[in-house]
Tab-separated table of C-alpha atoms and ligand atoms in Angstrom:
chain	number	residue	atom	x	y	z
J	1	MET	CA	-16.843	42.347	-4.981
J	2	GLU	CA	-17.648	39.005	-6.437
J	3	TYR	CA	-16.578	35.870	-4.555
J	4	TYR	CA	-15.274	32.769	-6.268
J	5	PRO	CA	-14.543	29.340	-4.764
J	6	ASN	CA	-10.743	29.481	-4.754
J	7	LEU	CA	-10.803	32.769	-2.922
J	8	ILE	CA	-12.777	31.121	-0.118
J	9	LEU	CA	-10.684	27.949	-0.117
J	10	ASP	CA	-7.445	29.967	0.030
J	11	ALA	CA	-8.820	31.854	3.003
J	12	LEU	CA	-9.685	28.568	4.725
J	13	LYS	CA	-6.079	27.400	4.334
J	14	HIS	CA	-5.312	29.825	7.138
J	15	VAL	CA	-7.415	27.788	9.545
J	16	VAL	CA	-5.173	25.315	11.329
J	17	HIS	CA	-6.441	22.310	13.261
J	18	PRO	CA	-4.734	22.796	16.647
J	19	GLY	CA	-4.449	19.078	17.405
J	20	LYS	CA	-3.111	18.012	14.011
J	21	GLY	CA	-1.046	21.094	13.239
J	22	LYS	CA	-2.280	21.235	9.627
J	23	ASP	CA	-4.787	23.438	7.858
J	24	ILE	CA	-8.318	22.186	7.372
J	25	ILE	CA	-8.041	22.116	3.573
J	26	SER	CA	-5.028	19.774	3.582
J	27	LEU	CA	-6.793	17.665	6.189
J	28	GLY	CA	-9.745	17.266	3.818
J	29	MET	CA	-12.121	18.729	6.403
J	30	VAL	CA	-13.915	21.059	3.992
J	31	GLU	CA	-16.724	19.241	2.196
J	32	ASP	CA	-17.262	19.622	-1.508
J	33	ASP	CA	-20.480	21.574	-1.016
J	34	LEU	CA	-19.241	25.155	-1.032
J	35	ARG	CA	-21.996	27.504	-2.245
J	36	ILE	CA	-21.741	31.151	-3.074
J	37	ASP	CA	-24.874	33.194	-3.440
J	38	GLY	CA	-24.112	36.911	-3.666
J	39	LYS	CA	-22.514	37.689	-0.333
J	40	ARG	CA	-23.809	34.507	1.245
J	41	ILE	CA	-21.263	31.725	1.595
J	42	SER	CA	-21.997	28.255	2.963
J	43	PHE	CA	-20.137	24.949	3.233
J	44	SER	CA	-19.765	22.005	5.582
J	45	LEU	CA	-16.902	20.956	7.785
J	46	LEU	CA	-16.222	17.260	8.094
J	47	PHE	CA	-15.483	15.787	11.510
J	48	ASP	CA	-14.925	12.219	12.656
J	49	ARG	CA	-17.796	12.654	15.100
J	50	ALA	CA	-20.561	15.225	15.536
J	51	ASN	CA	-19.577	16.106	19.108
J	52	ASP	CA	-15.913	16.773	18.302
J	53	PRO	CA	-14.775	19.338	20.918
J	54	LEU	CA	-13.238	21.498	18.180
J	55	VAL	CA	-16.465	22.031	16.230
J	56	GLY	CA	-17.196	25.433	17.790
J	57	SER	CA	-13.705	26.889	17.672
J	58	LEU	CA	-12.972	25.729	14.114
J	59	LYS	CA	-16.260	27.163	12.858
J	60	LYS	CA	-15.359	30.482	14.503
J	61	ALA	CA	-11.876	30.373	12.984
J	62	CYS	CA	-13.408	29.823	9.521
J	63	VAL	CA	-15.701	32.826	9.922
J	64	LYS	CA	-12.753	34.913	11.017
J	65	ALA	CA	-10.550	33.755	8.126
J	66	ILE	CA	-13.235	34.547	5.568
J	67	HIS	CA	-13.862	37.945	7.078
J	68	SER	CA	-10.165	38.804	7.088
J	69	TYR	CA	-9.011	37.251	3.816
J	70	VAL	CA	-12.151	37.518	1.648
J	71	ASP	CA	-14.501	40.235	2.768
J	72	GLU	CA	-15.584	41.664	6.086
J	73	GLU	CA	-19.136	41.747	4.825
J	74	ALA	CA	-19.339	38.132	3.720
J	75	GLU	CA	-22.397	36.412	5.214
J	76	ILE	CA	-20.887	33.311	6.655
J	77	GLU	CA	-21.932	33.236	10.290
J	78	GLY	CA	-24.446	30.425	10.865
J	79	ASN	CA	-23.831	29.025	7.387
J	80	ILE	CA	-21.119	26.520	8.263
J	81	TYR	CA	-22.594	23.085	8.729
J	82	VAL	CA	-21.071	20.047	10.385
J	83	LYS	CA	-20.983	16.662	8.727
J	84	VAL	CA	-19.623	13.410	10.078
J	85	LYS	CA	-17.077	11.672	7.872
J	86	PRO	CA	-18.431	8.378	6.591
J	87	LYS	CA	-16.496	5.616	8.356
J	88	THR	CA	-14.308	3.604	6.023
J	89	LYS	CA	-15.123	0.082	7.044
J	90	PRO	CA	-12.294	-2.444	6.879
J	91	ILE	CA	-13.385	-4.699	4.077
J	92	VAL	CA	-13.852	-8.262	5.157
J	93	ALA	CA	-13.466	-10.234	2.024
J	94	LYS	CA	-16.445	-11.980	0.669
J	95	PRO	CA	-15.138	-15.497	0.957
J	96	LEU	CA	-15.304	-17.461	-2.248
J	97	GLU	CA	-18.713	-18.990	-2.158
J	98	GLY	CA	-18.527	-22.475	-0.646
J	99	VAL	CA	-14.743	-22.417	-0.137
J	100	LYS	CA	-13.794	-22.934	3.500
J	101	ASN	CA	-10.033	-22.346	3.442
J	102	VAL	CA	-7.699	-20.719	0.947
J	103	ILE	CA	-4.026	-21.626	1.295
J	104	ALA	CA	-1.268	-19.879	-0.621
J	105	ILE	CA	1.864	-21.910	-1.309
J	106	ALA	CA	4.750	-19.517	-1.798
J	107	SER	CA	8.521	-19.253	-1.704
J	108	GLY	CA	11.012	-16.489	-2.088
J	109	LYS	CA	13.290	-18.287	-4.518
J	110	GLY	CA	12.119	-19.890	-7.748
J	111	GLY	CA	12.422	-23.571	-8.468
J	112	VAL	CA	12.378	-24.769	-4.864
J	113	GLY	CA	9.412	-27.031	-5.520
J	114	LYS	CA	6.265	-24.977	-4.811
J	115	SER	CA	4.313	-26.500	-7.662
J	116	THR	CA	5.527	-30.006	-6.813
J	117	VAL	CA	4.585	-29.567	-3.161
J	118	THR	CA	1.238	-27.948	-4.051
J	119	SER	CA	0.156	-30.645	-6.465
J	120	ASN	CA	1.163	-33.461	-4.134
J	121	LEU	CA	-0.424	-31.722	-1.168
J	122	ALA	CA	-3.637	-31.352	-3.177
J	123	VAL	CA	-3.661	-35.059	-4.029
J	124	ALA	CA	-2.787	-36.058	-0.447
J	125	LEU	CA	-5.633	-33.903	0.934
J	126	ALA	CA	-8.055	-35.391	-1.592
J	127	LYS	CA	-6.905	-38.910	-0.607
J	128	ALA	CA	-7.536	-38.003	3.021
J	129	GLY	CA	-11.150	-37.272	2.095
J	130	TYR	CA	-11.179	-33.497	1.784
J	131	SER	CA	-12.648	-31.634	-1.164
J	132	VAL	CA	-9.772	-29.817	-2.792
J	133	GLY	CA	-9.272	-27.158	-5.431
J	134	LEU	CA	-6.012	-25.979	-6.950
J	135	LEU	CA	-5.619	-22.596	-8.561
J	136	ASP	CA	-2.462	-22.107	-10.580
J	137	ALA	CA	-1.666	-18.469	-9.833
J	138	ASP	CA	1.588	-18.607	-11.764
J	139	ILE	CA	0.263	-16.803	-14.825
J	140	PHE	CA	3.672	-16.466	-16.490
J	141	GLY	CA	4.788	-20.020	-15.771
J	142	PRO	CA	1.831	-22.308	-15.138
J	143	SER	CA	2.805	-25.832	-14.033
J	144	VAL	CA	-0.473	-27.372	-12.930
J	145	PRO	CA	-1.600	-28.608	-16.377
J	146	ILE	CA	1.696	-30.524	-16.781
J	147	MET	CA	1.856	-31.827	-13.231
J	148	PHE	CA	-1.644	-33.285	-13.644
J	149	GLN	CA	-1.247	-34.189	-17.307
J	150	THR	CA	-4.255	-32.125	-18.253
J	151	GLU	CA	-2.639	-29.852	-20.871
J	152	ASP	CA	-5.252	-30.718	-23.456
J	153	GLU	CA	-8.242	-30.102	-21.238
J	154	ARG	CA	-10.415	-27.025	-21.735
J	155	PRO	CA	-12.601	-25.942	-18.825
J	156	VAL	CA	-16.291	-25.755	-19.669
J	157	LEU	CA	-18.029	-22.394	-19.458
J	158	GLU	CA	-21.494	-22.373	-18.011
J	159	LYS	CA	-23.934	-19.469	-17.855
J	160	ILE	CA	-25.160	-19.105	-14.317
J	161	ASP	CA	-27.458	-16.176	-13.496
J	162	GLY	CA	-26.427	-14.494	-16.743
J	163	LYS	CA	-22.736	-14.725	-15.927
J	164	ASP	CA	-20.171	-17.013	-17.552
J	165	ARG	CA	-18.684	-19.274	-14.916
J	166	ILE	CA	-15.665	-21.509	-15.462
J	167	LEU	CA	-16.004	-25.108	-14.384
J	168	PRO	CA	-12.616	-26.376	-13.177
J	169	VAL	CA	-10.893	-29.371	-14.747
J	170	GLU	CA	-10.975	-32.351	-12.402
J	171	LYS	CA	-8.395	-35.092	-11.989
J	172	TYR	CA	-7.275	-37.340	-9.117
J	173	GLY	CA	-10.063	-35.808	-7.014
J	174	VAL	CA	-8.665	-32.287	-7.407
J	175	LYS	CA	-10.479	-29.433	-9.166
J	176	MET	CA	-8.042	-27.249	-11.082
J	177	LEU	CA	-7.895	-23.969	-12.915
J	178	SER	CA	-4.847	-22.592	-14.665
J	179	ILE	CA	-4.237	-19.962	-17.298
J	180	GLY	CA	-2.490	-22.816	-19.106
J	181	TYR	CA	-5.942	-24.211	-20.020
J	182	PHE	CA	-6.809	-21.039	-21.912
J	183	VAL	CA	-3.697	-19.698	-23.602
J	184	ASN	CA	-0.368	-20.912	-24.849
J	185	PRO	CA	2.210	-20.412	-22.109
J	186	GLU	CA	4.379	-18.513	-24.626
J	187	ASP	CA	1.517	-16.089	-25.290
J	188	ALA	CA	0.991	-15.339	-21.615
J	189	LEU	CA	4.703	-14.778	-21.185
J	190	VAL	CA	4.594	-11.507	-23.125
J	191	TRP	CA	1.515	-10.152	-21.346
J	192	ARG	CA	1.797	-6.905	-19.557
J	193	GLY	CA	1.345	-7.004	-15.793
J	194	SER	CA	-2.234	-5.756	-15.921
J	195	MET	CA	-3.268	-8.455	-18.372
J	196	ALA	CA	-1.824	-11.119	-16.104
J	197	THR	CA	-3.512	-9.772	-13.004
J	198	ASN	CA	-6.833	-9.451	-14.820
J	199	ALA	CA	-6.587	-13.021	-16.051
J	200	LEU	CA	-5.921	-14.169	-12.501
J	201	LYS	CA	-8.867	-12.195	-11.127
J	202	GLN	CA	-11.080	-13.774	-13.714
J	203	LEU	CA	-9.967	-17.279	-12.758
J	204	ILE	CA	-10.732	-16.469	-9.126
J	205	ASN	CA	-14.004	-14.637	-9.535
J	206	ASP	CA	-15.500	-16.674	-12.350
J	207	GLY	CA	-14.297	-20.117	-11.280
J	208	LYS	CA	-17.131	-22.293	-10.062
J	209	TRP	CA	-15.448	-24.322	-7.383
J	210	GLY	CA	-18.506	-25.546	-5.538
J	211	GLU	CA	-17.991	-26.728	-1.968
J	212	LEU	CA	-14.304	-26.967	-1.078
J	213	ASP	CA	-12.530	-27.662	2.191
J	214	TYR	CA	-9.260	-26.367	0.750
J	215	LEU	CA	-8.387	-24.207	-2.204
J	216	LEU	CA	-4.620	-24.267	-2.744
J	217	LEU	CA	-2.931	-21.450	-4.629
J	218	ASP	CA	0.297	-22.301	-6.449
J	219	LEU	CA	2.081	-18.943	-6.465
J	220	PRO	CA	4.848	-17.669	-8.711
J	221	PRO	CA	8.246	-17.219	-7.046
J	222	GLY	CA	9.158	-14.075	-5.162
J	223	THR	CA	6.954	-11.197	-4.181
J	224	SER	CA	5.202	-9.930	-7.288
J	225	ASP	CA	2.124	-8.088	-8.525
J	226	ILE	CA	0.395	-11.434	-8.586
J	227	HIS	CA	0.800	-11.726	-4.818
J	228	LEU	CA	-0.697	-8.278	-4.348
J	229	THR	CA	-3.591	-9.056	-6.656
J	230	LEU	CA	-4.346	-12.203	-4.696
J	231	VAL	CA	-4.431	-10.542	-1.299
J	232	GLN	CA	-6.627	-7.811	-2.779
J	233	THR	CA	-9.030	-10.295	-4.347
J	234	ILE	CA	-9.504	-13.116	-1.850
J	235	SER	CA	-9.212	-13.660	1.836
J	236	ILE	CA	-6.285	-16.033	2.260
J	237	THR	CA	-6.579	-18.257	5.323
J	238	GLY	CA	-2.843	-18.792	5.528
J	239	ALA	CA	0.408	-19.151	3.647
J	240	VAL	CA	2.720	-22.143	3.428
J	241	VAL	CA	6.278	-21.190	2.529
J	242	VAL	CA	8.484	-23.670	0.687
J	243	THR	CA	12.268	-23.556	0.843
J	244	THR	CA	15.243	-25.795	0.259
J	245	PRO	CA	17.931	-26.076	2.972
J	246	GLN	CA	20.386	-23.891	1.008
J	247	ASN	CA	21.308	-20.482	2.355
J	248	VAL	CA	20.254	-18.648	-0.818
J	249	ALA	CA	16.803	-20.214	-0.650
J	250	LEU	CA	16.493	-19.581	3.084
J	251	ALA	CA	17.326	-15.900	2.677
J	252	ASP	CA	14.573	-15.595	0.064
J	253	ALA	CA	12.154	-17.568	2.236
J	254	VAL	CA	12.654	-14.949	4.948
J	255	LYS	CA	11.627	-12.260	2.429
J	256	GLY	CA	8.535	-14.256	1.477
J	257	ILE	CA	7.575	-14.721	5.126
J	258	SER	CA	8.078	-11.021	5.860
J	259	MET	CA	5.838	-10.125	2.947
J	260	PHE	CA	2.935	-12.160	4.349
J	261	LYS	CA	3.558	-10.862	7.843
J	262	SER	CA	3.848	-7.215	6.754
J	263	LYS	CA	1.209	-4.871	8.129
J	264	ASN	CA	-0.292	-4.216	4.719
J	265	ILE	CA	-0.737	-7.835	3.778
J	266	ASN	CA	-1.174	-9.583	7.103
J	267	VAL	CA	-1.763	-13.160	6.002
J	268	PRO	CA	-0.973	-15.699	8.753
J	269	VAL	CA	1.993	-17.937	7.943
J	270	LEU	CA	0.901	-21.513	8.641
J	271	GLY	CA	4.450	-22.821	8.459
J	272	LEU	CA	7.491	-23.805	6.461
J	273	VAL	CA	8.099	-26.826	4.227
J	274	GLU	CA	11.682	-27.892	3.663
J	275	ASN	CA	11.782	-29.454	0.216
J	276	MET	CA	14.803	-31.314	-1.154
J	277	ALA	CA	15.768	-31.807	2.503
J	278	TRP	CA	18.039	-34.702	1.550
J	279	PHE	CA	18.572	-37.026	-1.380
J	280	THR	CA	17.410	-40.580	-1.013
J	281	PRO	CA	17.898	-43.292	-3.618
J	282	GLU	CA	14.556	-45.062	-3.985
J	283	GLU	CA	16.125	-48.480	-3.449
J	284	LEU	CA	18.011	-47.379	-0.313
J	285	PRO	CA	15.466	-45.242	1.523
J	286	GLN	CA	17.459	-45.305	4.746
J	287	ASN	CA	20.371	-43.527	3.053
J	288	LYS	CA	20.197	-39.773	3.289
J	289	TYR	CA	22.571	-37.409	1.518
J	290	TYR	CA	22.288	-33.799	2.581
J	291	ILE	CA	23.323	-32.289	-0.710
J	292	PHE	CA	21.824	-28.849	-0.036
J	293	GLY	CA	22.865	-28.816	3.618
J	294	LYS	CA	21.158	-30.295	6.654
J	295	ASP	CA	18.048	-28.961	8.396
J	296	GLY	CA	18.339	-25.448	6.955
J	297	GLY	CA	14.559	-25.058	6.846
J	298	LYS	CA	14.041	-26.604	10.249
J	299	THR	CA	16.561	-24.235	11.822
J	300	LEU	CA	14.983	-21.237	10.115
J	301	ALA	CA	11.490	-22.229	11.276
J	302	ALA	CA	12.749	-22.486	14.859
J	303	LYS	CA	14.501	-19.140	14.597
J	304	LEU	CA	11.433	-17.357	13.199
J	305	GLU	CA	9.142	-19.266	15.558
J	306	ILE	CA	6.942	-20.563	12.794
J	307	PRO	CA	5.778	-24.179	12.606
J	308	MET	CA	7.755	-26.700	10.579
J	309	LEU	CA	5.235	-28.550	8.461
J	310	GLY	CA	7.446	-31.181	6.902
J	311	GLN	CA	10.660	-32.219	5.228
J	312	ILE	CA	10.394	-33.726	1.750
J	313	PRO	CA	13.402	-35.591	0.350
J	314	ILE	CA	14.713	-35.342	-3.211
J	315	VAL	CA	13.632	-38.522	-4.875
J	316	GLN	CA	13.795	-39.239	-8.556
J	317	SER	CA	10.190	-40.422	-8.642
J	318	ILE	CA	8.971	-37.041	-7.361
J	319	ARG	CA	10.543	-35.317	-10.352
J	320	GLU	CA	9.308	-38.021	-12.744
J	321	GLY	CA	5.810	-37.875	-11.287
J	322	GLY	CA	5.763	-34.128	-11.902
J	323	ASP	CA	6.959	-34.474	-15.460
J	324	LYS	CA	4.511	-37.154	-16.461
J	325	GLY	CA	1.546	-35.697	-14.636
J	326	GLU	CA	1.162	-38.375	-11.980
J	327	PRO	CA	1.927	-36.880	-8.579
J	328	VAL	CA	3.713	-39.394	-6.335
J	329	ALA	CA	1.158	-38.786	-3.600
J	330	LEU	CA	-1.208	-40.992	-5.644
J	331	ASN	CA	0.755	-44.108	-4.847
J	332	GLU	CA	-0.137	-44.402	-1.204
J	333	SER	CA	2.299	-47.149	-0.269
J	334	SER	CA	5.391	-45.243	-1.408
J	335	MET	CA	7.610	-43.463	1.089
J	336	THR	CA	7.216	-40.213	-0.852
J	337	ALA	CA	3.416	-40.419	-0.699
J	338	MET	CA	3.714	-40.904	3.047
J	339	ALA	CA	5.816	-37.759	3.344
J	340	PHE	CA	3.092	-35.785	1.534
J	341	ALA	CA	0.317	-37.438	3.579
J	342	ASP	CA	2.110	-36.311	6.760
J	343	LEU	CA	2.464	-32.832	5.316
J	344	ALA	CA	-1.273	-32.737	4.499
J	345	GLN	CA	-2.077	-33.800	8.046
J	346	LYS	CA	0.125	-31.044	9.480
J	347	VAL	CA	-1.423	-28.409	7.212
J	348	VAL	CA	-4.933	-29.452	8.292
J	349	GLU	CA	-3.887	-29.176	11.961
J	350	ARG	CA	-2.357	-25.735	11.465
J	351	VAL	CA	-5.401	-24.455	9.587
J	352	GLU	CA	-7.721	-25.696	12.331
J	353	HIS	CA	-5.488	-24.127	14.940
J	354	ARG	CA	-5.391	-20.840	13.031
J	355	ASN	CA	-9.157	-20.757	12.497
J	356	ALA	CA	-9.772	-21.356	16.195
J	357	ALA	CA	-7.365	-18.599	17.198
J	358	MET	CA	-7.992	-15.848	14.653
J	359	PRO	CA	-10.786	-14.231	12.657
J	360	GLN	CA	-11.001	-14.461	8.875
J	361	THR	CA	-8.126	-12.714	7.089
J	362	LYS	CA	-9.083	-9.222	5.945
J	363	ILE	CA	-8.737	-8.570	2.269
J	364	VAL	CA	-6.143	-5.898	1.530
J	365	GLU	CA	-7.686	-2.565	0.678
J	366	ILE	CA	-6.618	-1.090	-2.609
J	367	LYS	CA	-5.218	2.359	-1.908
J	368	LYS	CA	-6.181	4.816	-4.584
H	401	ATP	N1	11.412	-33.308	-3.654
H	401	ATP	C1	11.769	-33.334	-4.950
H	401	ATP	N2	12.428	-34.401	-5.468
H	401	ATP	C2	12.793	-34.433	-6.782
H	401	ATP	N3	12.548	-33.456	-7.642
H	401	ATP	C3	11.886	-32.374	-7.191
H	401	ATP	C4	11.454	-32.254	-5.832
H	401	ATP	N4	10.814	-31.070	-5.694
H	401	ATP	C5	10.830	-30.474	-6.897
H	401	ATP	N5	11.486	-31.241	-7.794
H	401	ATP	C6	11.731	-30.930	-9.204
H	401	ATP	O1	12.362	-29.666	-9.239
H	401	ATP	C7	11.894	-28.893	-10.332
H	401	ATP	C8	11.302	-27.585	-9.823
H	401	ATP	O2	10.167	-27.845	-9.055
H	401	ATP	P1	8.843	-26.982	-9.133
H	401	ATP	O3	8.483	-26.671	-10.522
H	401	ATP	O4	7.851	-27.656	-8.277
H	401	ATP	O5	9.373	-25.660	-8.404
H	401	ATP	P2	8.656	-24.247	-8.249
H	401	ATP	O6	9.124	-23.702	-6.952
H	401	ATP	O7	7.215	-24.382	-8.462
H	401	ATP	O8	9.301	-23.455	-9.445
H	401	ATP	P3	8.856	-22.008	-9.999
H	401	ATP	O9	9.447	-21.041	-9.036
H	401	ATP	O10	9.460	-21.960	-11.355
H	401	ATP	O11	7.362	-21.990	-10.001
H	401	ATP	C9	10.875	-29.762	-11.046
H	401	ATP	O12	11.483	-30.418	-12.097
H	401	ATP	C10	10.449	-30.769	-9.994
H	401	ATP	O13	10.048	-32.001	-10.549
H	402	MG	MG1	5.931	-23.344	-9.794
């Protein structure tokens, strides 16, 4: 009789791994090197280690299965080899060259002020003497070009080692990249998911940031493909979650926090920012009106045992600064700039604390 591969493989399905209770084919223990040469059959069995105690008995069971289900005369004895499975190493992300810390600014709910907080935090960090980059990861709704009044800028491309690198736009001491510098926001809006994630990867991998103490990522709201792409592309030092004190925003903040903490993603949460914590008229800074409720973020941070990084009031100038591209954090003597300077200080402390306590964040492996 003539042997053929499926005949052998079907026979090997009868060999069950006693510890795992499954057959060796489903367990992927039979290597792809099956050879048939007349009556001679050979293949390799894959084990986690060469001295696995089951090597002998599983080899014997394979011989027996082939003799009973294929042919008694098959020459298999002595032709089963043992190979050790290559170890899948956890991938430690190649950190972006020269970038010390990558901080993702996220929220569950949209419109809570991520982009406002990110741009002011970037300016406050730059004012405090750090080198800062800002990557607008909101491909479908980029805000960075507006918030820095750089809509008309076009990043310069430079060939470095045969590869096109993108030089970020620089303003107020912050280096920025945004999809908004390359395409009309309306055009990006109709992109399919894969186009958006590819554009983001390109901004990350081709951006030439140089030496940075902090690279801030302004994320889109919620928990999207963009978030997954980011954790699969760069090692994120930590996440800052922004919320307003309202219940609806808090509930979504919890979802955002759980996403970062989930086993698959595992990005440390540096803390919570409560934005729009109260309304203050600029001329009466001591007056506080808790229009979205009082201390909602603070209470949530305590409950989840994550650090509270700051409370930012609603002030008209913060909104105006965003709209005209002059973040309030620029005007150091204002009370709003002080709130962002305090926030920057807290973020620096938390990052230092995190880096002292934990190794670099592992990049998320892409499961095929
Ligand atoms: N503390 C604040 N005081 C006054 N206005 C604010 C404050 N924070 C944010 N805003 C305003 O609220 C609006 C939404 O803010 P922003 O765009 O920063 O939110 P976002 O969370 O980034 O939104 P999206 O989810 O769409 O990305 C903007 O007009 C902004 O100027
Ligand atoms: Mg935004």
